[in-house]
Short mmCIF file of C-alpha atoms and ligand atoms in Angstrom, two decimals:
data_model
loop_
_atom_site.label_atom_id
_atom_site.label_comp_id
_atom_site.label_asym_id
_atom_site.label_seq_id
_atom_site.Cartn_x
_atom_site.Cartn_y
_atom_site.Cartn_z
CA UNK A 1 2.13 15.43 -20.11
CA UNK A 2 -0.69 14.03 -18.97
CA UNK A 3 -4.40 15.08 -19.97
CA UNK A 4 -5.83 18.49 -17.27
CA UNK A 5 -9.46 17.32 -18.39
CA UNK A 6 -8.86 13.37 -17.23
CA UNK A 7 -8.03 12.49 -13.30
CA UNK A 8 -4.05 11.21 -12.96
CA UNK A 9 -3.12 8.30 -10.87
CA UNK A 10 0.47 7.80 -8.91
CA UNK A 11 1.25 3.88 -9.09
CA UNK A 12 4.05 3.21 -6.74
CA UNK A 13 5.63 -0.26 -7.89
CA UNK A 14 4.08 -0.15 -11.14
CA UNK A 15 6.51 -2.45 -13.02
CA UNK A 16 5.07 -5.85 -11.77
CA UNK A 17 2.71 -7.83 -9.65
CA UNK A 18 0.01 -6.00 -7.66
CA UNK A 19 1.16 -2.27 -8.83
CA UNK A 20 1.42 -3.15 -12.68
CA UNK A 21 -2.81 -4.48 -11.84
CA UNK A 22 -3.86 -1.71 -10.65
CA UNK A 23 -2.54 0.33 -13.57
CA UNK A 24 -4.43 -1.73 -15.99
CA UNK A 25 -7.45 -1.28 -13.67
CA UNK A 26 -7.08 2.51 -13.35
CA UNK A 27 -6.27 2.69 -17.11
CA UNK A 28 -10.02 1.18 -17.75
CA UNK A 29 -11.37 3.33 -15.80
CA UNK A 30 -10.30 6.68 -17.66
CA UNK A 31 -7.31 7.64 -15.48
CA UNK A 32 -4.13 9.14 -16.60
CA UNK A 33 -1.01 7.11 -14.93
CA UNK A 34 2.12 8.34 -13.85
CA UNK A 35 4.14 4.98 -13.08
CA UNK A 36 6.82 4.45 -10.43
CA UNK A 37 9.46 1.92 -9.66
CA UNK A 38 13.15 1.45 -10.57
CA UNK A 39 12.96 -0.56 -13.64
CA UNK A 40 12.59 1.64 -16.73
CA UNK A 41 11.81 -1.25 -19.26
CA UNK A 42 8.93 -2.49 -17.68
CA UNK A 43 7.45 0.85 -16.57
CA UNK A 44 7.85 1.88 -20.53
CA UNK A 45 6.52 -1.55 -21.92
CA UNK A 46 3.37 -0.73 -19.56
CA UNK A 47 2.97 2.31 -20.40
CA UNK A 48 2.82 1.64 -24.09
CA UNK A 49 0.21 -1.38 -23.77
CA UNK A 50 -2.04 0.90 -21.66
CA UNK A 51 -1.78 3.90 -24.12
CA UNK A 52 -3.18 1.82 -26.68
CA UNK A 53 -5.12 -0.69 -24.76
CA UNK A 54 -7.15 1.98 -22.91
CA UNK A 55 -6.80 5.32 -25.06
CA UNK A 56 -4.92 6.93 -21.73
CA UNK A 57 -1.69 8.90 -21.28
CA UNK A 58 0.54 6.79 -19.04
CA UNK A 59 4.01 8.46 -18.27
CA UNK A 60 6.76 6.49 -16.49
CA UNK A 61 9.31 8.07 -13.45
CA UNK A 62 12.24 6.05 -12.83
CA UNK A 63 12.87 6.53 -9.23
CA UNK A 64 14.18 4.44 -6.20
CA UNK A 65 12.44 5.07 -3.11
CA UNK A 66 14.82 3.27 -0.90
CA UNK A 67 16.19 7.00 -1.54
CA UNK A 68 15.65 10.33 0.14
CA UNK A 69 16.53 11.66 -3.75
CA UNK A 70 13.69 9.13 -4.99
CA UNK A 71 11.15 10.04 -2.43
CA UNK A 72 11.85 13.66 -2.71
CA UNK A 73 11.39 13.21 -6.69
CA UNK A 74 7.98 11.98 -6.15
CA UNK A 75 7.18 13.94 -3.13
CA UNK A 76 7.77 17.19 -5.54
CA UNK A 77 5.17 15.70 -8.80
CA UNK A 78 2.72 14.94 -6.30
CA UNK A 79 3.04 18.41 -5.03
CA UNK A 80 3.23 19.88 -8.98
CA UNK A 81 0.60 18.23 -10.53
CA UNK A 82 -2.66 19.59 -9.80
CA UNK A 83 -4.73 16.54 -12.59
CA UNK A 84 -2.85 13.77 -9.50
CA UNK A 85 -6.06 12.76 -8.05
CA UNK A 86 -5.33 8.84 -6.98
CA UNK A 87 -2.66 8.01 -4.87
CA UNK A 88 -1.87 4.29 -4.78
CA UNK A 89 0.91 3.55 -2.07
CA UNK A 90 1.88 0.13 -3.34
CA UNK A 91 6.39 -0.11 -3.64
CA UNK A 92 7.06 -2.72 -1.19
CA UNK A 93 9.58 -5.28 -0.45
CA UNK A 94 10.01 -8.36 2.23
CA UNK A 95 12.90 -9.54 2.87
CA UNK A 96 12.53 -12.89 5.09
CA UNK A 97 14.40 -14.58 7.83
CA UNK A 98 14.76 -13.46 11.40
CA UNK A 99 16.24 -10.00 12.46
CA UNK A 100 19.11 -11.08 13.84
CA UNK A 101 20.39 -12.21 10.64
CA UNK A 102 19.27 -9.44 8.68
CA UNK A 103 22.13 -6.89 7.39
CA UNK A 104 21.56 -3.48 8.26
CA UNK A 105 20.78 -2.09 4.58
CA UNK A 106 17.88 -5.19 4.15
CA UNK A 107 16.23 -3.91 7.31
CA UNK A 108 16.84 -0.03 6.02
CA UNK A 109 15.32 -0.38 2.60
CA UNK A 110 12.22 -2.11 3.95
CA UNK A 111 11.64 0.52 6.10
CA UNK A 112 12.50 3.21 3.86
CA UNK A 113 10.27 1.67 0.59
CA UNK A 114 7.18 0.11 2.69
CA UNK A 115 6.82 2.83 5.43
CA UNK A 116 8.82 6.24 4.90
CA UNK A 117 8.32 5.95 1.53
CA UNK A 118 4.07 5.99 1.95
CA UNK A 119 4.17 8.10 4.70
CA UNK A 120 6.36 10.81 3.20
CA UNK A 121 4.01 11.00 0.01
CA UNK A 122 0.81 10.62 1.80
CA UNK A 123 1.88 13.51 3.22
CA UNK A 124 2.86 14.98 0.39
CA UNK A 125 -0.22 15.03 -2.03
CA UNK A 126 -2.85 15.90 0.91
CA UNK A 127 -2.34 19.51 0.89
CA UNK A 128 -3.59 19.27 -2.87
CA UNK A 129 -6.18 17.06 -2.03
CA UNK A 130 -7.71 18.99 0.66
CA UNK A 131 -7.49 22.23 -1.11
CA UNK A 132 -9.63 20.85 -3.57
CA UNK A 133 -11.79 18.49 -1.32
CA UNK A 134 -11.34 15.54 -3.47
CA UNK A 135 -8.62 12.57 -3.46
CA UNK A 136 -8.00 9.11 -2.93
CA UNK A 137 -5.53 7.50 -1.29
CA UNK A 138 -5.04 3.50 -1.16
CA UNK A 139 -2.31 2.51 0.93
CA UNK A 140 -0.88 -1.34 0.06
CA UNK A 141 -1.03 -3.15 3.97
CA UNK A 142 -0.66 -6.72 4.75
CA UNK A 143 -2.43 -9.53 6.55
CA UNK A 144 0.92 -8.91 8.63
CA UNK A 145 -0.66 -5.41 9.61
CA UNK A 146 -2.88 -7.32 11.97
CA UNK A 147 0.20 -10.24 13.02
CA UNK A 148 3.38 -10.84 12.28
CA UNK A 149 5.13 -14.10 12.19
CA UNK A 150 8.34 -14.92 12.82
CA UNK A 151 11.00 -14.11 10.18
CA UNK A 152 8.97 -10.95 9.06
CA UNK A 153 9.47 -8.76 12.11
CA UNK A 154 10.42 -5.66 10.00
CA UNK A 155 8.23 -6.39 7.24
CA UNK A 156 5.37 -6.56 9.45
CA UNK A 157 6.23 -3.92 11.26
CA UNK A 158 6.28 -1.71 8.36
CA UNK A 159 2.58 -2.84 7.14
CA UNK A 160 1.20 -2.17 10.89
CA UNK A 161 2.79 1.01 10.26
CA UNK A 162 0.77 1.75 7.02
CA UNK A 163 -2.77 0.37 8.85
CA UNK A 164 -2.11 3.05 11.90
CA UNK A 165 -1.43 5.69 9.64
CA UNK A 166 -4.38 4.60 7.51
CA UNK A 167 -6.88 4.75 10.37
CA UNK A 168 -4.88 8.15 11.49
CA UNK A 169 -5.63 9.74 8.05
CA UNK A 170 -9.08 8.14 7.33
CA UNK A 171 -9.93 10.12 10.93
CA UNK A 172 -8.03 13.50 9.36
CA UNK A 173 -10.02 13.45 6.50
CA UNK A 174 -13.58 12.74 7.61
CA UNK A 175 -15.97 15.04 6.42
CA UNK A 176 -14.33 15.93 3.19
CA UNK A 177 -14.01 14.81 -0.25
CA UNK A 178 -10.59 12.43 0.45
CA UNK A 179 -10.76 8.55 0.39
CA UNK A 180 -8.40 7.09 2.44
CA UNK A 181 -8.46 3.26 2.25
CA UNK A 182 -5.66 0.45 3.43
CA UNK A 183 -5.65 -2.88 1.39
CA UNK A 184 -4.41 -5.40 3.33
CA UNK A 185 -3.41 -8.53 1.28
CA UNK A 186 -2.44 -12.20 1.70
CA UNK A 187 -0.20 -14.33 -0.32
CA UNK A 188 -0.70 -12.97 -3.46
CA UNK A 189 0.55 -14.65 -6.62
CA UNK A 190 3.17 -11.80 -7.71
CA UNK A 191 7.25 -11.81 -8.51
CA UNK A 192 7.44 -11.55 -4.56
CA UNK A 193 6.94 -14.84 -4.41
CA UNK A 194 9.36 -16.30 -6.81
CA UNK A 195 12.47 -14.80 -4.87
CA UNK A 196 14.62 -17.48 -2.84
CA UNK A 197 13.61 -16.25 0.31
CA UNK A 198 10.05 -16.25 -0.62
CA UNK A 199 10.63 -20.53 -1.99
CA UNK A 200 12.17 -21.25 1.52
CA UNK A 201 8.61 -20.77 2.61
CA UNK A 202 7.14 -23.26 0.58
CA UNK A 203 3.78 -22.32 0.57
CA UNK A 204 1.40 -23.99 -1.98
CA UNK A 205 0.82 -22.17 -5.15
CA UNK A 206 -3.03 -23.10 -4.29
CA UNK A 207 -2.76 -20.66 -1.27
CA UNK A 208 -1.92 -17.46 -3.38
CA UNK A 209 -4.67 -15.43 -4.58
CA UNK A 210 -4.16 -14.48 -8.59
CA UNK A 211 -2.95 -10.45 -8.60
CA UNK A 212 -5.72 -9.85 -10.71
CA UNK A 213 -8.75 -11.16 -8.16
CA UNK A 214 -6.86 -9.52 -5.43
CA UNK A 215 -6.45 -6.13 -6.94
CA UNK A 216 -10.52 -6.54 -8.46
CA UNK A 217 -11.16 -7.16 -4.84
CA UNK A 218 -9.61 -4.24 -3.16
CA UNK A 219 -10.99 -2.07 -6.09
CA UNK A 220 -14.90 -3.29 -5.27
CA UNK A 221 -14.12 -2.57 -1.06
CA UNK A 222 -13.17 0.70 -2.68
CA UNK A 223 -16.19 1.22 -4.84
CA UNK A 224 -18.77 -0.18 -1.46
CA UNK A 225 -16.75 2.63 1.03
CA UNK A 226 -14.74 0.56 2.68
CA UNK A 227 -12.01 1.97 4.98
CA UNK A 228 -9.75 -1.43 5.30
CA UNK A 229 -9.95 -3.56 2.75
CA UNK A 230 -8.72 -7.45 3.39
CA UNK A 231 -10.10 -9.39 0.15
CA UNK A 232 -8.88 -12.73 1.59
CA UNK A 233 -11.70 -12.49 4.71
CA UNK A 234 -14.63 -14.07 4.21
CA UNK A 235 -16.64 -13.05 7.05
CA UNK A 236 -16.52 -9.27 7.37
CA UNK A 237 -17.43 -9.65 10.80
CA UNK A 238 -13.94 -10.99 11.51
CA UNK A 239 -12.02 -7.73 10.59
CA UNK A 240 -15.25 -5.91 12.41
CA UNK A 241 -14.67 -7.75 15.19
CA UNK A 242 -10.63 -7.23 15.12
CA UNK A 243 -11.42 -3.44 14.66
CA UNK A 244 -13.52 -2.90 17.76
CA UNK A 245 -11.55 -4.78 20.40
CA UNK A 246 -8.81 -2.17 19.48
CA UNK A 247 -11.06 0.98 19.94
CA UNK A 248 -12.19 -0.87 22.77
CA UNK A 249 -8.84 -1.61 24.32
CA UNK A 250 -8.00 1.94 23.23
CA UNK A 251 -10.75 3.18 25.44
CA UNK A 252 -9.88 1.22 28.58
CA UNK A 253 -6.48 2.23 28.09
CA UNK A 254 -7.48 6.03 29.13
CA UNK A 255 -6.75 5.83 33.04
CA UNK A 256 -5.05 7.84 35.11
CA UNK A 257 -4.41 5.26 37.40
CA UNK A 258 -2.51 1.72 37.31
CA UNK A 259 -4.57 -0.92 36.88
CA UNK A 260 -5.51 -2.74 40.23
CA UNK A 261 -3.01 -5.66 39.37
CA UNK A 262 -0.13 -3.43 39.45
CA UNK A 263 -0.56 -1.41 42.78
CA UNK A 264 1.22 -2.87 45.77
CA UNK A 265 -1.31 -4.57 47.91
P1 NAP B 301 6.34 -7.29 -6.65
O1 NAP B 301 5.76 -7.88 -7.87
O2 NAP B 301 7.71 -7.70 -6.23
O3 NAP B 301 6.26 -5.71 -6.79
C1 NAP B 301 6.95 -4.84 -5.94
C2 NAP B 301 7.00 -3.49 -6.61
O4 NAP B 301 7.67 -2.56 -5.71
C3 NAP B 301 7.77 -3.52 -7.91
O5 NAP B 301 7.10 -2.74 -8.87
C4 NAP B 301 9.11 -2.91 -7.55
O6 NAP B 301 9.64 -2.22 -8.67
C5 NAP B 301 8.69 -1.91 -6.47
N1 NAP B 301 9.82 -1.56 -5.63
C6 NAP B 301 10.55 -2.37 -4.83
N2 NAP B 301 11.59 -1.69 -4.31
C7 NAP B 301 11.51 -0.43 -4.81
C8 NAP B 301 12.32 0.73 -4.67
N3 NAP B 301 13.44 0.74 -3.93
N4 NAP B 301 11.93 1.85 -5.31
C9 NAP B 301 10.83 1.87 -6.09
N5 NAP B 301 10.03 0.80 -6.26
C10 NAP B 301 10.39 -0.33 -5.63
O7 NAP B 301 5.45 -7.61 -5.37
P2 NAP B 301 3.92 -7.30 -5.04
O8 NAP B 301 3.43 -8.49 -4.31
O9 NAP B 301 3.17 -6.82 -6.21
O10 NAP B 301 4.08 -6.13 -3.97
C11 NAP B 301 3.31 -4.94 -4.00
C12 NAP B 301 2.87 -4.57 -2.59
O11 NAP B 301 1.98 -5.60 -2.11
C13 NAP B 301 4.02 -4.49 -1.59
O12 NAP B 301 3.84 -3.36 -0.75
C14 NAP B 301 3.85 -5.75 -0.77
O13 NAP B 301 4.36 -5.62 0.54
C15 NAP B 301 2.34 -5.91 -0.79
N6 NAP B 301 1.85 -7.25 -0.45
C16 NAP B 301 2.16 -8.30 -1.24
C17 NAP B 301 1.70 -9.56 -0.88
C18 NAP B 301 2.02 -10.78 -1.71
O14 NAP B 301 1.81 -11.91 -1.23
N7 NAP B 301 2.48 -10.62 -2.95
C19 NAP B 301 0.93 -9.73 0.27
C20 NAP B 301 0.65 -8.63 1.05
C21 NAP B 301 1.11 -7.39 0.68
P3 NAP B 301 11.19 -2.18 -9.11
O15 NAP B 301 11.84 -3.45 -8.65
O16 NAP B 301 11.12 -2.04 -10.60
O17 NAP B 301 11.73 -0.96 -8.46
#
């Protein structure tokens, strides 16, 4: 059980790289973890470090959310258990290489772990959240939410999923007590990266971010009130920049009429 008078946080992908981070992070800060992902051992060997690193209760739930039975599992604790007061969307998985080489089940557990997965549980644990006009919700993105290259069509896909439905929700919410924020990472230095797809890409070790700095990063947008979150971006500006020309194209985009280019002359 984990403790009514101390706030709970949902780790999806808790057993390694960027989940197993933020764990440690929300652990230091006084949170209660519930920890999700497939591999048992690792959830348990976290959860015992934290409990005695941090003085926390830290529960693990084995549960595959390339499942509707392991979606519906979480869907019904984050429905259940009124101390849940963090949310952190993180399961994900890439597999690499262009579509038309990709088996059908690759393409289906992408889009059922990064996208359905989130969705379903965002949607889950708001009810909760607005009844009690307090929450947070941080949904794991990508620098592909903003471009895709080739070989990640899905992938991408997926993580411009999760940055709509960020902005989406962040609208929703405004006004209340609920945080909504999407992290959108670059190469990060996790077990993603030591797959063989991921070494076909051959990109420098110099060019991933450590999990830690990455995680510390989204954490401080967090703490300033920041909606989108890209800790690689130097320049604010950039992203500021990125996220106006799409309200602006938005906005032209509201006409009744074809544009002059289209109408027979
Ligand atoms: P990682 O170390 O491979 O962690 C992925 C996590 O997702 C693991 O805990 C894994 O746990 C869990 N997961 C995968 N499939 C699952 C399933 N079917 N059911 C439940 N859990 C599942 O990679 P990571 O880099 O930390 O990835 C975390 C998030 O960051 C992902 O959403 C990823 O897209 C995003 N991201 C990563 C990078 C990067 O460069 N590393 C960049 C941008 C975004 P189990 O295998 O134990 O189930």
């Amino acid at each position: 059980m984990t403790n009514p008078t101390r706030p709970t946080a949902v780790i999806t992908g808790a057993s390694s790289g960027i989940g197993a981070v933020y764990a440690d992070r929300l652990a230091a800060r006084g949170h209660d973890l519930i920890l999700i992902a497939r591999r048992a051992d690792r959830l348990d060997a976290l959860a015992t470090r934290l409990q005695a690193s941090h003085g926390i209760k830290a529960r693990p739930m084995v549960a595959d959310l390339s499942t509707e039975t392991g979606i519906a599992a979480v869907e019904a604790l984050l429905q259940s258990d009124t101390a849940i007061s963090v949310l952190v969307n993180n399961a994900g998985l890439c597999h690499v290489g262009p579509i038309a080489s990709m088996t059908a089940a690759e393409h289906s557990e992408m889009l059922m772990v990064n996208l359905v997965a989130p969705s379903r549980l965002a949607h889950a644990v708001l009810p909760a959240f607005l009844a009690r006009n307090t929450g947070t919700i941080i949904n794991i993105g990508s620098a592909n939410s903003v471009r895709p290259f080739p070989g990640t069509a899905v992938y991408s896909g997926t993580k411009a999923y999760i940055l709509s439905l960020s902005f989406a929700l962040q609208d929703e919410v405004e006004g209340t007590g609920i945080r909504v924020q999407a992290v959108l990472p670059s190469a990060t230095a996790t077990e993603m990266w030591d797959t063989p797809e991921f070494k076909k890409l051959e990109v420098p070790f110099e060019m991933l971010m450590s999990t830690e700095a990455m995680v510390d990063a989204a954490i401080s947008g967090l703490d300033q009130g920041e909606l989108v979150t890209m800790p690689s971006v130097a320049d604010i500006d950039d992203w500021n920049r990125f996220d106006a020309a799409g309200r602006d194209l938005f906005a032209a985009a509201a006409n009744a009429q074809p544009a002059p280019r289209y109408r027979a002359a």
